[in-house]
Coordinates of C-alpha atoms and ligand atoms in Angstrom, one line a residue:
M27 CA -24.9 35.5 -19.1
L28 CA -23.3 38.7 -18.4
L29 CA -21.7 41.2 -21.0
V30 CA -19.0 43.7 -20.0
G31 CA -18.6 45.9 -22.6
N32 CA -18.1 49.2 -24.6
G33 CA -14.8 49.8 -23.1
T34 CA -11.0 49.6 -24.1
L35 CA -10.2 45.9 -23.2
I36 CA -6.6 45.3 -21.8
T37 CA -6.7 41.4 -21.9
Q38 CA -3.0 40.6 -20.7
D39 CA -3.3 38.0 -23.5
E40 CA -0.2 38.4 -25.7
H41 CA -2.1 36.9 -28.8
L42 CA -4.8 40.2 -28.4
P43 CA -3.7 42.4 -25.9
L44 CA -5.9 45.3 -26.9
I45 CA -9.5 45.8 -28.2
E46 CA -10.9 48.9 -28.5
D47 CA -14.4 48.8 -28.0
G48 CA -14.1 45.5 -26.6
C49 CA -16.2 43.2 -24.5
V50 CA -16.5 40.0 -22.5
A51 CA -19.0 37.6 -22.0
I52 CA -19.5 35.8 -18.7
Q53 CA -21.3 32.5 -18.0
D54 CA -21.5 30.5 -14.6
G55 CA -18.3 32.5 -13.0
L56 CA -16.0 32.0 -16.2
I57 CA -15.1 34.0 -19.4
A58 CA -16.9 32.7 -22.1
E59 CA -15.9 34.9 -24.8
V60 CA -14.0 37.9 -25.4
G61 CA -14.5 40.4 -28.6
G62 CA -16.1 43.5 -30.2
T63 CA -19.1 45.1 -28.2
A64 CA -21.5 44.7 -31.1
D65 CA -20.6 41.1 -32.0
L66 CA -21.3 40.0 -28.5
Q67 CA -24.3 42.0 -28.0
R68 CA -25.6 40.9 -31.4
K69 CA -24.6 37.0 -30.3
H70 CA -26.1 37.3 -26.9
P71 CA -29.4 39.6 -27.0
A72 CA -30.8 38.6 -23.7
A73 CA -27.5 39.3 -21.7
Q74 CA -27.3 41.4 -18.7
F75 CA -25.0 44.3 -20.1
V76 CA -22.5 46.3 -17.8
N77 CA -21.6 49.7 -19.9
A78 CA -18.1 50.6 -19.1
H79 CA -18.8 53.8 -20.9
G80 CA -15.7 53.7 -23.0
R81 CA -13.5 53.3 -19.8
V82 CA -10.4 50.7 -19.8
I83 CA -11.9 47.1 -18.8
M84 CA -8.9 44.8 -17.5
P85 CA -7.9 41.8 -15.3
G86 CA -8.5 41.9 -11.4
L87 CA -5.1 42.0 -9.8
I88 CA -3.8 39.6 -7.6
N89 CA -1.7 39.8 -4.4
T90 CA 0.1 36.7 -3.4
H91 CA 1.6 37.5 -0.1
M92 CA -1.0 39.8 2.5
H93 CA -1.8 39.8 5.8
L94 CA -5.3 41.2 6.4
Y95 CA -5.2 41.7 10.1
S96 CA -2.5 44.1 9.5
T97 CA -5.4 47.0 9.0
C98 CA -5.6 47.1 12.8
A99 CA -2.2 48.9 12.6
C100 CA -3.5 51.5 10.7
G101 CA -2.8 54.9 12.8
L102 CA -1.7 52.7 16.0
A103 CA 0.7 54.4 18.4
L104 CA 3.5 52.1 19.6
K105 CA 4.1 51.8 23.5
D106 CA 7.7 51.4 23.4
E107 CA 10.8 52.9 21.9
S108 CA 10.8 52.8 18.2
P109 CA 11.7 49.9 16.8
G110 CA 15.7 49.9 15.7
N111 CA 15.8 46.6 13.8
F112 CA 13.3 44.1 12.0
L113 CA 13.0 41.8 15.4
E114 CA 12.1 44.9 17.4
I115 CA 9.2 45.6 14.5
L116 CA 8.1 42.2 15.2
E117 CA 8.2 42.4 18.8
R118 CA 7.1 45.7 19.5
L119 CA 4.5 45.9 16.9
W120 CA 3.2 42.7 15.1
W121 CA 3.5 40.1 17.6
R122 CA 2.4 42.3 20.3
L123 CA -0.8 43.0 18.0
D124 CA -1.3 39.5 17.0
R125 CA -1.3 38.1 20.3
V126 CA -4.2 40.4 21.5
L127 CA -6.4 39.8 18.5
T128 CA -10.1 38.1 19.1
L129 CA -11.9 36.2 16.1
E130 CA -14.1 39.2 16.0
D131 CA -11.2 41.4 15.5
V132 CA -9.9 38.9 12.9
Y133 CA -13.2 39.0 11.3
L134 CA -13.7 42.6 11.3
S135 CA -10.2 43.6 10.1
A136 CA -10.3 40.8 7.3
I137 CA -13.5 42.3 6.0
A138 CA -12.3 45.9 6.1
A139 CA -9.0 45.1 4.3
L140 CA -11.2 43.3 1.4
I141 CA -13.6 46.1 1.1
D142 CA -10.4 47.9 0.3
C143 CA -8.9 45.6 -1.8
I144 CA -12.2 45.5 -4.0
K145 CA -12.1 49.3 -4.4
N146 CA -8.5 49.1 -5.4
G147 CA -9.4 46.2 -8.0
T148 CA -7.3 43.4 -6.0
T149 CA -9.5 40.5 -6.8
T150 CA -7.4 37.7 -5.2
I151 CA -5.4 37.7 -2.3
F152 CA -3.3 35.0 -0.8
D153 CA -3.2 35.9 2.7
H154 CA -0.9 34.8 6.0
H155 CA -2.6 35.0 9.2
S156 CA -1.4 35.2 13.1
S157 CA -3.8 35.4 15.8
P158 CA -2.1 33.1 18.6
G159 CA -4.7 34.3 21.3
A160 CA -7.7 33.2 18.9
V161 CA -6.2 30.4 16.7
T162 CA -9.2 27.9 16.5
G163 CA -11.7 29.3 13.5
S164 CA -9.6 32.2 12.6
L165 CA -9.2 31.1 9.0
F166 CA -13.1 30.1 8.8
R167 CA -13.8 33.9 10.2
I168 CA -11.7 35.1 7.2
A169 CA -13.2 32.9 5.0
E170 CA -16.6 34.3 5.9
A171 CA -15.5 37.7 5.3
A172 CA -14.3 36.5 2.0
R173 CA -17.1 35.2 1.2
R174 CA -19.2 37.9 2.2
T175 CA -17.2 40.5 0.1
G176 CA -16.8 37.9 -2.9
V177 CA -12.9 38.4 -2.9
R178 CA -11.0 35.1 -4.3
T179 CA -8.6 34.0 -1.1
C180 CA -6.0 31.8 -0.4
L181 CA -5.5 31.6 3.4
C182 CA -3.1 30.0 6.0
Y183 CA -2.3 30.1 9.6
E184 CA 1.1 30.6 10.4
V185 CA 2.7 28.2 12.9
T186 CA 5.3 29.3 14.8
D187 CA 7.1 28.1 18.2
R188 CA 7.0 31.5 19.6
D189 CA 3.9 31.3 21.3
G190 CA 4.3 27.8 22.9
A191 CA 3.3 24.2 22.5
A192 CA -0.2 24.6 23.2
V193 CA -0.3 27.6 20.2
V194 CA 1.9 25.5 17.8
D195 CA -0.8 22.1 18.5
Q196 CA -3.7 24.9 17.6
S197 CA -2.4 26.1 14.4
I198 CA -1.4 23.0 12.8
E199 CA -5.0 21.7 13.5
E200 CA -6.5 25.1 12.1
N201 CA -4.3 24.8 9.2
R202 CA -5.5 20.9 8.7
A203 CA -9.4 21.5 9.2
F204 CA -9.2 24.5 6.7
L205 CA -7.3 22.6 4.3
Q206 CA -9.4 19.9 4.4
S207 CA -12.8 22.1 4.5
C208 CA -11.6 23.8 1.3
Q209 CA -10.8 20.4 -0.5
Q210 CA -14.4 18.9 0.6
S211 CA -16.2 22.1 -0.4
G212 CA -14.3 22.5 -3.9
D213 CA -15.4 26.3 -3.7
S214 CA -13.5 27.9 -6.5
L215 CA -13.3 31.2 -4.6
L216 CA -11.5 29.7 -1.4
K217 CA -8.2 27.8 -1.2
G218 CA -5.6 27.2 1.3
L219 CA -1.9 26.7 2.1
F220 CA 0.1 25.6 5.0
G221 CA 1.2 28.7 6.9
L222 CA 4.4 28.6 8.6
H223 CA 6.0 32.1 10.0
A224 CA 9.4 31.8 9.3
S225 CA 12.7 29.9 9.8
F226 CA 13.8 31.6 13.0
T227 CA 10.7 30.8 14.8
V228 CA 10.1 27.4 13.6
S229 CA 12.1 24.2 15.4
D230 CA 13.0 21.4 13.2
K231 CA 10.4 19.3 15.4
T232 CA 7.5 21.6 14.6
A233 CA 8.4 21.6 11.1
E234 CA 8.6 18.3 10.4
R235 CA 5.2 17.6 11.5
C236 CA 3.9 20.1 9.3
T237 CA 5.6 18.4 6.4
V238 CA 4.3 15.2 7.2
L239 CA 0.7 16.8 7.4
A240 CA 1.0 19.1 4.3
K241 CA 2.2 16.2 2.3
E242 CA -0.9 14.4 3.5
L243 CA -3.2 16.9 2.6
D244 CA -1.2 17.6 -0.6
A245 CA -0.8 21.2 0.2
G246 CA 2.3 23.7 -0.2
F247 CA 3.6 26.0 2.3
H248 CA 3.2 29.8 2.7
I249 CA 6.3 31.2 4.7
H250 CA 8.4 34.3 5.1
V251 CA 12.0 33.5 4.0
A252 CA 15.5 35.2 4.8
E253 CA 13.4 38.6 4.9
A254 CA 16.1 40.3 7.6
E255 CA 19.7 39.2 7.9
A256 CA 18.8 38.0 11.7
D257 CA 16.8 35.3 10.2
V258 CA 19.7 33.9 8.1
A259 CA 22.3 34.6 11.1
Q260 CA 19.9 32.6 13.4
C261 CA 19.8 29.6 11.0
Q262 CA 23.7 29.4 10.4
R263 CA 24.1 29.6 14.1
E264 CA 21.5 27.2 15.3
H265 CA 21.3 24.9 12.3
G266 CA 24.6 25.2 10.4
R267 CA 22.9 26.3 6.8
R268 CA 21.4 29.2 5.4
V269 CA 17.4 29.3 5.3
V270 CA 16.3 28.1 2.2
E271 CA 19.1 25.0 2.3
R272 CA 17.3 24.4 5.6
L273 CA 14.1 24.7 4.3
H274 CA 15.2 22.3 1.2
D275 CA 16.1 19.9 3.6
L276 CA 13.1 20.0 5.6
G277 CA 11.4 19.4 2.5
I278 CA 9.3 22.7 2.5
L279 CA 10.5 24.0 -0.8
G280 CA 8.2 23.0 -3.9
S281 CA 6.0 24.3 -7.0
K282 CA 3.3 24.7 -4.2
T283 CA 5.3 26.8 -2.0
I284 CA 5.4 30.6 -1.4
T285 CA 8.4 31.9 0.0
A286 CA 7.9 35.6 0.8
H287 CA 10.7 38.0 0.6
C288 CA 14.1 36.1 0.1
V289 CA 16.0 39.3 0.5
H290 CA 19.0 37.4 1.9
V291 CA 19.8 34.4 -0.5
N292 CA 22.9 33.8 -2.1
D293 CA 23.6 32.0 -5.6
A294 CA 23.1 28.2 -4.1
E295 CA 20.1 29.2 -2.6
I296 CA 18.6 30.7 -5.9
E297 CA 19.6 27.6 -7.4
L298 CA 17.8 25.7 -5.0
L299 CA 14.5 27.9 -5.4
K300 CA 14.8 27.2 -9.1
E301 CA 15.5 23.3 -9.1
S302 CA 12.6 23.1 -6.6
K303 CA 10.5 25.2 -8.5
T304 CA 9.4 27.3 -5.3
N305 CA 7.7 30.7 -5.8
V306 CA 9.2 33.8 -4.4
V307 CA 6.9 37.0 -3.9
H308 CA 8.7 40.2 -3.8
N309 CA 7.0 42.6 -1.4
P310 CA 8.8 46.1 -2.2
E311 CA 7.0 48.3 0.4
S312 CA 7.5 46.2 3.0
N313 CA 11.4 45.5 2.7
M314 CA 11.9 49.4 2.2
A315 CA 10.0 50.3 5.0
N316 CA 11.3 47.6 7.4
A317 CA 14.9 48.5 6.2
V318 CA 15.8 45.0 5.7
G319 CA 17.3 45.1 2.3
S320 CA 16.1 44.5 -1.4
A321 CA 15.7 41.3 -2.8
P322 CA 17.8 40.2 -5.7
V323 CA 14.7 39.9 -7.9
L324 CA 15.9 40.4 -11.3
E325 CA 18.9 37.8 -10.5
M326 CA 16.4 35.4 -9.4
I327 CA 14.1 36.0 -12.6
R328 CA 17.1 35.6 -14.9
R329 CA 18.0 32.1 -13.3
G330 CA 14.6 30.9 -13.7
V331 CA 12.9 31.3 -10.2
R332 CA 9.1 32.4 -10.7
V333 CA 9.0 35.7 -9.0
G334 CA 5.7 37.2 -7.8
L335 CA 4.5 40.4 -6.3
G336 CA 2.8 40.8 -3.0
S337 CA 2.1 44.0 -0.5
D338 CA 2.8 42.4 2.8
G339 CA 0.1 44.3 4.1
Y340 CA 1.5 47.3 3.4
T341 CA -1.1 48.3 0.8
T342 CA -4.5 46.6 -1.0
D343 CA -3.6 48.6 -4.2
M344 CA -1.3 46.4 -6.3
F345 CA -1.1 49.4 -8.7
E346 CA 1.0 51.3 -6.1
S347 CA 3.2 47.9 -5.5
L348 CA 4.1 47.8 -9.1
K349 CA 5.0 51.5 -9.2
V350 CA 7.2 51.1 -6.0
A351 CA 8.8 47.7 -7.5
N352 CA 9.8 49.3 -10.5
A353 CA 11.5 52.3 -8.8
L354 CA 13.2 49.7 -6.2
Q355 CA 14.9 48.0 -9.4
K356 CA 16.2 51.2 -10.8
H357 CA 17.5 52.5 -7.2
R358 CA 18.8 49.3 -6.4
T359 CA 21.1 48.6 -9.7
G360 CA 21.5 51.9 -10.5
Q361 CA 20.2 51.6 -14.0
P362 CA 17.3 53.4 -15.1
G363 CA 15.9 50.7 -17.4
A364 CA 16.6 48.1 -14.9
G365 CA 13.0 45.7 -14.3
W366 CA 10.7 47.2 -17.2
M367 CA 10.0 43.8 -18.3
E368 CA 10.6 42.0 -15.3
V369 CA 8.4 44.1 -12.5
P370 CA 5.3 44.1 -14.8
A371 CA 5.6 40.2 -15.4
M372 CA 5.6 39.6 -11.5
L373 CA 2.4 41.1 -11.2
F374 CA 0.8 40.0 -14.5
A375 CA 2.5 36.9 -15.2
A376 CA 3.8 35.1 -12.2
N377 CA 1.0 36.2 -9.7
A378 CA -1.3 35.3 -12.5
D379 CA 0.2 31.7 -13.2
L380 CA 0.3 30.9 -9.3
A381 CA -3.1 31.8 -8.7
S382 CA -4.1 29.9 -11.9
E383 CA -2.6 27.0 -10.4
S384 CA -4.2 27.6 -6.9
F385 CA -7.7 28.2 -8.5
G386 CA -7.7 25.7 -11.2
H387 CA -8.6 28.0 -14.3
P388 CA -6.7 31.0 -15.8
M389 CA -6.3 33.9 -14.1
G390 CA -4.9 37.4 -14.6
K391 CA -6.0 37.3 -18.4
L392 CA -9.2 38.3 -20.0
I393 CA -9.4 35.0 -22.4
P394 CA -12.0 32.2 -22.7
G395 CA -12.0 29.5 -19.6
A396 CA -10.4 32.2 -17.3
H397 CA -12.0 33.0 -14.1
A398 CA -14.3 36.1 -14.7
D399 CA -12.4 38.4 -12.4
L400 CA -12.4 41.9 -14.1
I401 CA -12.4 45.7 -13.2
I402 CA -13.5 48.8 -15.0
V403 CA -11.0 51.7 -14.4
D404 CA -11.8 55.0 -15.1
Y405 CA -8.6 55.9 -17.3
D406 CA -8.8 58.4 -20.0
P407 CA -5.5 58.1 -21.4
P408 CA -3.9 61.6 -22.0
T409 CA -1.6 59.9 -24.9
P410 CA -2.2 57.3 -27.2
L411 CA -2.8 53.9 -25.7
R412 CA -1.5 51.0 -28.1
T413 CA -0.7 47.2 -27.9
T414 CA 3.1 48.5 -27.6
N415 CA 2.8 50.6 -24.5
I416 CA 0.1 49.3 -22.4
M417 CA 2.3 48.9 -19.1
G418 CA 3.8 52.3 -19.5
H419 CA -0.2 53.4 -19.3
I420 CA -1.0 51.0 -16.5
L421 CA 2.3 52.0 -14.5
F422 CA 2.4 55.7 -14.9
G423 CA -1.7 56.6 -15.6
V424 CA -3.6 54.0 -13.2
S425 CA -4.0 54.0 -9.7
G426 CA -6.4 51.7 -7.6
R427 CA -8.6 54.5 -6.6
A428 CA -9.4 55.0 -10.3
V429 CA -11.1 51.2 -10.2
E430 CA -14.8 51.8 -10.7
T431 CA -16.4 48.5 -10.9
T432 CA -15.2 45.2 -9.8
I433 CA -16.1 41.8 -10.8
I434 CA -15.2 38.5 -8.9
G435 CA -16.2 35.2 -10.5
G436 CA -18.7 36.8 -12.4
R437 CA -20.4 38.5 -9.5
I438 CA -20.6 42.4 -9.7
V439 CA -19.3 43.3 -6.2
M440 CA -18.8 46.9 -6.6
A441 CA -20.4 49.2 -9.5
E442 CA -19.4 52.8 -10.1
R443 CA -17.4 52.5 -6.8
K444 CA -20.2 51.6 -5.0
L445 CA -20.3 48.1 -3.2
L446 CA -23.2 46.6 -4.1
E447 CA -24.0 43.9 -1.1
I448 CA -22.5 45.8 2.1
D449 CA -23.0 48.9 3.7
E450 CA -19.2 49.7 3.9
H451 CA -19.3 52.5 6.3
E452 CA -21.2 50.3 8.8
V453 CA -18.6 47.8 8.4
M454 CA -15.6 50.5 8.7
A455 CA -17.6 51.8 12.1
K456 CA -17.7 48.5 13.3
A457 CA -14.2 47.8 12.7
R458 CA -13.0 51.1 14.2
A459 CA -15.0 50.3 17.5
S460 CA -13.0 46.8 17.6
A461 CA -9.9 48.6 16.9
E462 CA -10.3 51.0 19.7
K463 CA -10.7 47.9 22.2
L464 CA -7.8 46.3 20.8
W465 CA -5.6 49.2 20.6
Q466 CA -6.3 49.5 24.6
R467 CA -5.4 45.9 25.1
F468 CA -2.0 46.1 22.8
Ligands
ZN10 ZN1 4.5 38.8 5.5

């Protein structure tokens, strides 16, 4: 048994949100008990004890839309003119980059990004992967990086027609092989979804092949939806419908499916998302930086759609995404109070619920029976921290760099900001060397 105690416990459990001098007892990767430090130490005198030294103990954060390989673009200089719209961003940066990725780049960029996740207190990610020049085995290489770092991951390969028929075949097969291997292994740290790029790069024929297979495998989809106006315009032109309507007709929506972005959705589409219990993931930094608009997340939440929070590869620090999402809703609506309840709920309720359904135990809460994913944050509050103002402290007082200790499934992967099982400088040096060659091919 492992005890993590002597800290201020923020549980995200509405029945007992804050425990001063709190402690979490962990057994077999799950939280066994939550209570006072002295009580739990008395009950479990032989347990290993991690001392939080009065700092904050809280659930690890969850990112429900990520691209680990985007790490390779940090500092990359574009070779063409600066992109003038969203499609040009894809063509001049992301599609040009993902085409030249090797399996080794995939592994090294994943492990580098996962280390950064751990250092920022992100313990679970839902990744969306693309490497058309190295499809076969790519999800298994990311899984290897996930196992080595200990981060809980849900992976998929994005099927798209943009790279030709052979790559479609390979990527459908990669999703199938990976999903089957996850189901067979029963690994509680590794799950899969069926990846699709976006409506505007997936033909009806390809989508139908994927829906048949996903149904056989009982898997949901992870797809970019109506991120830019161009996706909607293409769908109306080619398919005579809007994007969510087309995905509904194709059988892609559903309670296991993640639709990232949904920036350009109308009332009827919001209704379809709600009726089908489809998950939407908001990516504020990405939407702002790609100048695609801002998603009507408050409207969707008000209408009963589950809306989670992702970073779209823009950052590994979900505290940062929380801050940006909060500011964006105020900016979007012109109302300084907008999103005050809804934005934290995206990260701490919707992401937690989505992850719980994927990984089979409660997540995002420090409660008995939950996966033991927790962090210790070096935060000495300058003002009183109470049950009633926890979110204000998280929003304005904490950042990823304040995370001192990260525990995932009961495994201590970082203590006092040092990764315990990985030489991070060695990994980063290897990732840099591989990126240098990748940039030459770009
Ligand atoms: Zn994305």
